[in-house]
Amino acid sequence: MTGRPYGEAVAARILRPPRLARTVVPGDDPRIPGRHGHGYRSIAGGDLRDITVYDQSPARGEGDMISTTGDLDRLLAALFSGELLPPELLTLMFTLPPDDVRMLDGSPARYSTGLQ
């Protein structure tokens, strides 16, 4: 718990250290800022609806970040180099759980803390 809204905590802990200036956490704003591709869905009557405008906030942070490929590259470099996490947490990210931890389909775990 940080005592701050989700977007502010993400900005302070994840976006600012590696200077991800083109990444946003939109919260309940359903629009994508700047130029971007649009996705469309066919609705009744054959009309198309722009589904790019979508409020992701009910998912509580899941998918609630919009970025560029350049920022994503900087994020991964910062994450895997240890800039964002202490060594013990980075080690946990790459350590698979014991053999008795199973995926929903019953197979052995294929990912660990934070990596999927």
C-alpha positions as a LaTeX table, in Angstrom:
\begin{tabular}{lrrr}
\hline
Residue & $x$ (\AA) & $y$ (\AA) & $z$ (\AA) \\
\hline
Met1 & 0.00 & 0.00 & 0.00 \\
Thr2 & 1.34 & 3.37 & $-0.96$ \\
Gly3 & $-1.54$ & 5.60 & 0.13 \\
Arg4 & $-1.55$ & 7.07 & $-3.38$ \\
Pro5 & $-3.72$ & 6.35 & $-6.42$ \\
Tyr6 & $-2.52$ & 3.47 & $-8.61$ \\
Gly7 & $-1.42$ & 5.69 & $-11.51$ \\
Glu8 & 0.68 & 7.93 & $-9.25$ \\
Ala9 & 2.41 & 4.95 & $-7.64$ \\
Val10 & 3.18 & 3.40 & $-11.05$ \\
Ala11 & 4.54 & 6.71 & $-12.33$ \\
Ala12 & 6.80 & 7.21 & $-9.31$ \\
Arg13 & 8.08 & 3.62 & $-9.03$ \\
Ile14 & 8.15 & 2.38 & $-12.62$ \\
Leu15 & 7.85 & 5.18 & $-15.18$ \\
Arg16 & 10.13 & 7.89 & $-13.78$ \\
Pro17 & 13.34 & 5.95 & $-12.95$ \\
Pro18 & 13.99 & 4.83 & $-16.57$ \\
Arg19 & 12.45 & 8.08 & $-17.95$ \\
Leu20 & 9.48 & 6.54 & $-19.74$ \\
Ala21 & 8.12 & 9.86 & $-20.95$ \\
Arg22 & 5.81 & 8.36 & $-23.60$ \\
Thr23 & 4.03 & 5.91 & $-21.30$ \\
Val24 & 0.78 & 6.80 & $-19.54$ \\
Val25 & $-1.54$ & 5.22 & $-17.00$ \\
Pro26 & $-4.90$ & 6.54 & $-18.16$ \\
Gly27 & $-7.04$ & 5.46 & $-15.19$ \\
Asp28 & $-10.67$ & 6.03 & $-16.14$ \\
Asp29 & $-9.87$ & 8.07 & $-19.28$ \\
Pro30 & $-10.99$ & 5.76 & $-22.12$ \\
Arg31 & $-8.96$ & 7.54 & $-24.83$ \\
Ile32 & $-5.48$ & 6.76 & $-26.12$ \\
Pro33 & $-3.43$ & 9.96 & $-26.32$ \\
Gly34 & $-1.63$ & 10.92 & $-29.53$ \\
Arg35 & $-1.48$ & 9.06 & $-32.81$ \\
His36 & $-2.39$ & 5.38 & $-32.63$ \\
Gly37 & $-3.99$ & 2.54 & $-34.51$ \\
His38 & $-7.70$ & 1.95 & $-34.05$ \\
Gly39 & $-9.55$ & $-1.31$ & $-33.50$ \\
Tyr40 & $-13.08$ & $-1.84$ & $-34.79$ \\
Arg41 & $-15.85$ & $-4.29$ & $-33.99$ \\
Ser42 & $-18.79$ & $-5.12$ & $-36.17$ \\
Ile43 & $-22.07$ & $-4.47$ & $-34.34$ \\
Ala44 & $-25.71$ & $-5.15$ & $-35.15$ \\
Gly45 & $-26.74$ & $-3.76$ & $-38.50$ \\
Gly46 & $-23.22$ & $-4.13$ & $-39.93$ \\
Asp47 & $-21.91$ & $-0.88$ & $-38.47$ \\
Leu48 & $-18.39$ & $-0.68$ & $-37.09$ \\
Arg49 & $-17.65$ & 0.60 & $-33.60$ \\
Asp50 & $-14.25$ & 1.99 & $-32.62$ \\
Ile51 & $-13.36$ & $-0.19$ & $-29.63$ \\
Thr52 & $-10.07$ & 1.61 & $-29.12$ \\
Val53 & $-11.97$ & 3.98 & $-26.81$ \\
Tyr54 & $-12.31$ & 1.74 & $-23.76$ \\
Asp55 & $-12.23$ & 2.38 & $-20.02$ \\
Gln56 & $-9.79$ & $-0.20$ & $-18.63$ \\
Ser57 & $-10.01$ & 1.05 & $-15.03$ \\
Pro58 & $-12.50$ & $-1.60$ & $-13.79$ \\
Ala59 & $-9.74$ & $-4.21$ & $-14.29$ \\
Arg60 & $-7.77$ & $-2.51$ & $-11.47$ \\
Gly61 & $-4.52$ & $-1.91$ & $-13.31$ \\
Glu62 & $-4.59$ & $-4.94$ & $-15.59$ \\
Gly63 & $-3.81$ & $-3.57$ & $-19.03$ \\
Asp64 & $-4.01$ & $-0.01$ & $-17.73$ \\
Met65 & $-0.80$ & 1.29 & $-19.28$ \\
Ile66 & $-0.23$ & 2.69 & $-22.76$ \\
Ser67 & 3.29 & 2.89 & $-24.10$ \\
Thr68 & 5.53 & 3.15 & $-27.14$ \\
Thr69 & 7.91 & 0.44 & $-28.30$ \\
Gly70 & 10.86 & 2.68 & $-27.35$ \\
Asp71 & 9.59 & 3.07 & $-23.79$ \\
Leu72 & 8.87 & $-0.65$ & $-23.56$ \\
Asp73 & 12.45 & $-1.38$ & $-24.59$ \\
Arg74 & 13.77 & 1.01 & $-21.91$ \\
Leu75 & 11.46 & $-0.55$ & $-19.31$ \\
Leu76 & 12.70 & $-4.08$ & $-20.02$ \\
Ala77 & 16.34 & $-2.95$ & $-19.99$ \\
Ala78 & 15.80 & $-1.19$ & $-16.65$ \\
Leu79 & 13.93 & $-4.16$ & $-15.19$ \\
Phe80 & 16.38 & $-6.87$ & $-16.24$ \\
Ser81 & 19.47 & $-4.81$ & $-15.35$ \\
Gly82 & 18.30 & $-4.38$ & $-11.75$ \\
Glu83 & 17.52 & $-0.67$ & $-11.99$ \\
Leu84 & 13.91 & $-1.11$ & $-10.86$ \\
Leu85 & 14.08 & $-4.00$ & $-8.37$ \\
Pro86 & 16.49 & $-5.09$ & $-5.66$ \\
Pro87 & 18.52 & $-8.23$ & $-6.54$ \\
Glu88 & 16.45 & $-10.58$ & $-4.37$ \\
Leu89 & 13.20 & $-9.64$ & $-6.16$ \\
Leu90 & 14.84 & $-9.89$ & $-9.57$ \\
Thr91 & 16.03 & $-13.39$ & $-8.64$ \\
Leu92 & 12.45 & $-14.35$ & $-7.69$ \\
Met93 & 11.28 & $-13.25$ & $-11.14$ \\
Phe94 & 13.54 & $-15.84$ & $-12.77$ \\
Thr95 & 13.03 & $-18.69$ & $-10.29$ \\
Leu96 & 10.31 & $-21.17$ & $-11.16$ \\
Pro97 & 8.17 & $-22.42$ & $-8.27$ \\
Pro98 & 8.60 & $-25.99$ & $-6.92$ \\
Asp99 & 7.35 & $-28.87$ & $-9.07$ \\
Asp100 & 4.12 & $-29.19$ & $-7.06$ \\
Val101 & 2.96 & $-25.73$ & $-8.21$ \\
Arg102 & 0.73 & $-26.28$ & $-11.22$ \\
Met103 & $-0.92$ & $-24.21$ & $-13.91$ \\
Leu104 & $-4.72$ & $-24.34$ & $-14.22$ \\
Asp105 & $-4.38$ & $-27.09$ & $-16.83$ \\
Gly106 & $-2.35$ & $-29.24$ & $-14.37$ \\
Ser107 & 1.00 & $-28.79$ & $-16.11$ \\
Pro108 & 4.09 & $-27.59$ & $-14.16$ \\
Ala109 & 4.38 & $-23.85$ & $-13.57$ \\
Arg110 & 5.89 & $-22.12$ & $-16.61$ \\
Tyr111 & 6.41 & $-18.69$ & $-15.10$ \\
Ser112 & 7.25 & $-17.13$ & $-11.79$ \\
Thr113 & 6.68 & $-13.96$ & $-9.79$ \\
Gly114 & 5.90 & $-11.12$ & $-12.15$ \\
Leu115 & 6.84 & $-12.85$ & $-15.40$ \\
Gln116 & 4.29 & $-14.46$ & $-17.65$ \\
\hline
\end{tabular}
